[in-house]
CSV table of C-alpha atoms in Angstrom, one decimal:
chain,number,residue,atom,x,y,z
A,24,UNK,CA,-5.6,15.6,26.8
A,25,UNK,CA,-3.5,12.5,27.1
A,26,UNK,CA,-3.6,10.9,23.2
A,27,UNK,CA,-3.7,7.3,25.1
A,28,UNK,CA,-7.4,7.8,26.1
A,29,UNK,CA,-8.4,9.7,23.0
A,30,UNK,CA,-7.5,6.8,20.5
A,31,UNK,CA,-9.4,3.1,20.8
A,32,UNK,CA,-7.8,0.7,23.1
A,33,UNK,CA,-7.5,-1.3,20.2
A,34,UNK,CA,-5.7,1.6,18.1
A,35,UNK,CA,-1.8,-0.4,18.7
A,36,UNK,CA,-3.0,-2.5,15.7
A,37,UNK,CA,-3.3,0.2,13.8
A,38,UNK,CA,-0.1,1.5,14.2
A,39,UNK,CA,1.9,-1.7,13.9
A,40,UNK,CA,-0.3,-1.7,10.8
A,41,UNK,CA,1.0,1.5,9.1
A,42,UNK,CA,4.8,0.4,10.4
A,43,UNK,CA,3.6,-3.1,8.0
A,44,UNK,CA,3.3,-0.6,5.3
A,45,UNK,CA,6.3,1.4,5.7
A,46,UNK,CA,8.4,-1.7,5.7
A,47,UNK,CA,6.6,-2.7,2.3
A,48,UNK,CA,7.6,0.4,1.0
A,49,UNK,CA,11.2,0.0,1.9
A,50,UNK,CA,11.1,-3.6,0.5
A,51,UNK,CA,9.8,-2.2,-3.0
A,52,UNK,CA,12.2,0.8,-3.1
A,53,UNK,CA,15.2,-1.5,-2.5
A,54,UNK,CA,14.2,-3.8,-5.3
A,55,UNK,CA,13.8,-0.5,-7.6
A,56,UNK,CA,17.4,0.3,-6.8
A,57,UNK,CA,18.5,-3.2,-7.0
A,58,UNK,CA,17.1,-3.3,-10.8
A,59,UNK,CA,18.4,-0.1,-11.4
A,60,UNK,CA,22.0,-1.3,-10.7
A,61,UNK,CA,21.0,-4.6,-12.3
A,62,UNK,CA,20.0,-3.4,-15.8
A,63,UNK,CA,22.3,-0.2,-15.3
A,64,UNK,CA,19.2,2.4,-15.4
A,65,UNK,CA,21.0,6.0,-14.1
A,66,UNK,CA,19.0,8.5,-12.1
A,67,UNK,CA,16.6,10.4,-12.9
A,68,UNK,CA,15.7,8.0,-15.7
A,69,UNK,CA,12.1,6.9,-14.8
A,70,UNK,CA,11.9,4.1,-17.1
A,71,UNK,CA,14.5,1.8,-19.7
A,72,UNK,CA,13.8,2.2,-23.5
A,73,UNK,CA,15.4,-1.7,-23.5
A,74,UNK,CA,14.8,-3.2,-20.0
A,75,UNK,CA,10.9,-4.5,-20.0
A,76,UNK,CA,11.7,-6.3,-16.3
A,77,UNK,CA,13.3,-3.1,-14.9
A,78,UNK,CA,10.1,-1.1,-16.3
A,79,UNK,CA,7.8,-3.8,-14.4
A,80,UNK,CA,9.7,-3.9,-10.9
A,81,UNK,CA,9.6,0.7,-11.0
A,82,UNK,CA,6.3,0.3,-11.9
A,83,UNK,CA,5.0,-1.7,-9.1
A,84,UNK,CA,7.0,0.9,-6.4
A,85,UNK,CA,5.2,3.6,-8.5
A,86,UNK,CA,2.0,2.3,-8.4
A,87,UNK,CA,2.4,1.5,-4.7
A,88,UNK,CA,3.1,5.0,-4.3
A,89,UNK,CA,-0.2,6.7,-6.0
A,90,UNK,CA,-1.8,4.8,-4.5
A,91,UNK,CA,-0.6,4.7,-0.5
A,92,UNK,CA,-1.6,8.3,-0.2
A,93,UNK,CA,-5.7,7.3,-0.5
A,94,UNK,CA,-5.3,4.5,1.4
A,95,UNK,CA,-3.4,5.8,4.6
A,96,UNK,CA,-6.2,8.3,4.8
A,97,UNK,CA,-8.8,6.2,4.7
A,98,UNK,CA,-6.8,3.5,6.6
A,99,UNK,CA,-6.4,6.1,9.8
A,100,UNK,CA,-10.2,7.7,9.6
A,101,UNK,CA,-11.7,3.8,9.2
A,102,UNK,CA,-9.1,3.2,12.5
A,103,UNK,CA,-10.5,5.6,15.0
A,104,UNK,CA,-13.7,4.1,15.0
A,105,UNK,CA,-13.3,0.7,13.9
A,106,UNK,CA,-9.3,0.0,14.8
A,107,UNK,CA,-9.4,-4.3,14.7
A,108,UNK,CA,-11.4,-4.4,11.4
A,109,UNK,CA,-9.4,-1.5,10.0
A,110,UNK,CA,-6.0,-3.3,10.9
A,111,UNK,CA,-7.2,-6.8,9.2
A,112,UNK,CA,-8.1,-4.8,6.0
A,113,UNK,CA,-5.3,-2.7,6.4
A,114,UNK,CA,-3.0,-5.7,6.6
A,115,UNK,CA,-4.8,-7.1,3.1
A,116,UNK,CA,-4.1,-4.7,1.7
A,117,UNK,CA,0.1,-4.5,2.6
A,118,UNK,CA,0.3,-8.4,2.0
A,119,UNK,CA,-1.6,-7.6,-1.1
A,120,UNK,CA,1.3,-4.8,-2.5
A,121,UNK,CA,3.8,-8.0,-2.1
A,122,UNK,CA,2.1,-10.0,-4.2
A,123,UNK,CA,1.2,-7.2,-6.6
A,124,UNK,CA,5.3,-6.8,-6.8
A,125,UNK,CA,6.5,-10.4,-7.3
A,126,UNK,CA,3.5,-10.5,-9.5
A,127,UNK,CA,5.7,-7.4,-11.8
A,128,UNK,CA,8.5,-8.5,-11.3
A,129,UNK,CA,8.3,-11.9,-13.8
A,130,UNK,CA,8.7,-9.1,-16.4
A,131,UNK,CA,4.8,-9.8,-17.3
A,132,UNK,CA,2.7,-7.4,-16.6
A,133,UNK,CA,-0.5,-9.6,-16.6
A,134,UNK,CA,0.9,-11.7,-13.3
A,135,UNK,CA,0.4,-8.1,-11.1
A,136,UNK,CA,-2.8,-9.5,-10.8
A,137,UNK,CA,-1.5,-11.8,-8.3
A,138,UNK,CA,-2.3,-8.9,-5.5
A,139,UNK,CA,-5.6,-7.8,-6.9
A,140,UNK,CA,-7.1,-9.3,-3.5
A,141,UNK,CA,-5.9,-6.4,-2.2
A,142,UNK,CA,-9.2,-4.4,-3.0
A,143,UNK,CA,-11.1,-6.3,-0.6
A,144,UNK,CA,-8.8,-4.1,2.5
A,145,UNK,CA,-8.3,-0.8,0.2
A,146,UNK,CA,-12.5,-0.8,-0.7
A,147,UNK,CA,-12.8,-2.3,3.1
A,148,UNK,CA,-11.2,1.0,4.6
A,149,UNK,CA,-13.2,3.2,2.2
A,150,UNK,CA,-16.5,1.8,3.2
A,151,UNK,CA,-15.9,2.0,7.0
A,152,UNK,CA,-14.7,5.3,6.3
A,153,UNK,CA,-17.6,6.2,4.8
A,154,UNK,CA,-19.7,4.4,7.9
A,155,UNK,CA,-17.9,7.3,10.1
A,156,UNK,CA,-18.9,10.0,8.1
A,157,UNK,CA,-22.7,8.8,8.1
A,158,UNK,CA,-21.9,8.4,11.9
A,159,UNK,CA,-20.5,11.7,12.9
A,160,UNK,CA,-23.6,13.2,10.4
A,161,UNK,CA,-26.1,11.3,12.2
A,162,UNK,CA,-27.3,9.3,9.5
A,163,UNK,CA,-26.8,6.2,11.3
């Protein structure tokens, strides 16, 4: 079975969508290792006793990271049945992590909130997943 006719036509989106995300990703853990250097934070130290900005800008990778888990899998099952509208929340979501970060990184915590739009793509995925499940179950 060819994966090219298993997959939605529309299914491309999707995947330039999760190479969106790992770009973010790469983008948040070179700041992390930029602030490292920056305030001089050695590894394995999680987190500075003394540098409040550094604790903001490994925060917002760590956060990002609990998080992207959930939201790939609910990203790829919303995808397979709903690819376009899966990609646009998809690609809230990504944008939304940026702002999240430069949000962090002022060194005030409070300005994070800058990406909180980003629910509207990570609940978006949840619920289509959701409208697949009631779908396969024959609910609707």
């Amino acid at each position: 079975m060819d994966v090219l006719t298993v997959l939605p036509s529309n299914f491309g989106y999707v995947i330039f969508t999760f190479l969106y995300s790992w770009i973010m990703l790469g983008y948040l853990a070179v700041k992390v290792g930029a602030a490292r250097k920056k305030f001089d934070v050695k590894y394995p130290t999680m987190y500075s006793d003394k540098e409040q900005v550094f604790n903001c800008v490994q925060r917002a990778h760590q956060n990002t990271l609990e998080v992207y888990p959930q939201w790939l899998v609910f990203q790829t099952i919303a995808a397979l049945v709903y690819p376009l509208s899966a990609s646009v929340l998809g690609v809230i979501w990504v944008t939304s992590r940026f702002s999240y970060a430069w949000g962090y990184y002022t060194g005030d915590p409070s300005k994070r909130l800058n990406g909180a739009y980003g629910y509207i793509g990570y609940f978006g995925v949840i619920f289509l997943s959701i409208a697949v499940a009631l779908q396969l179950l024959g609910v609707f």
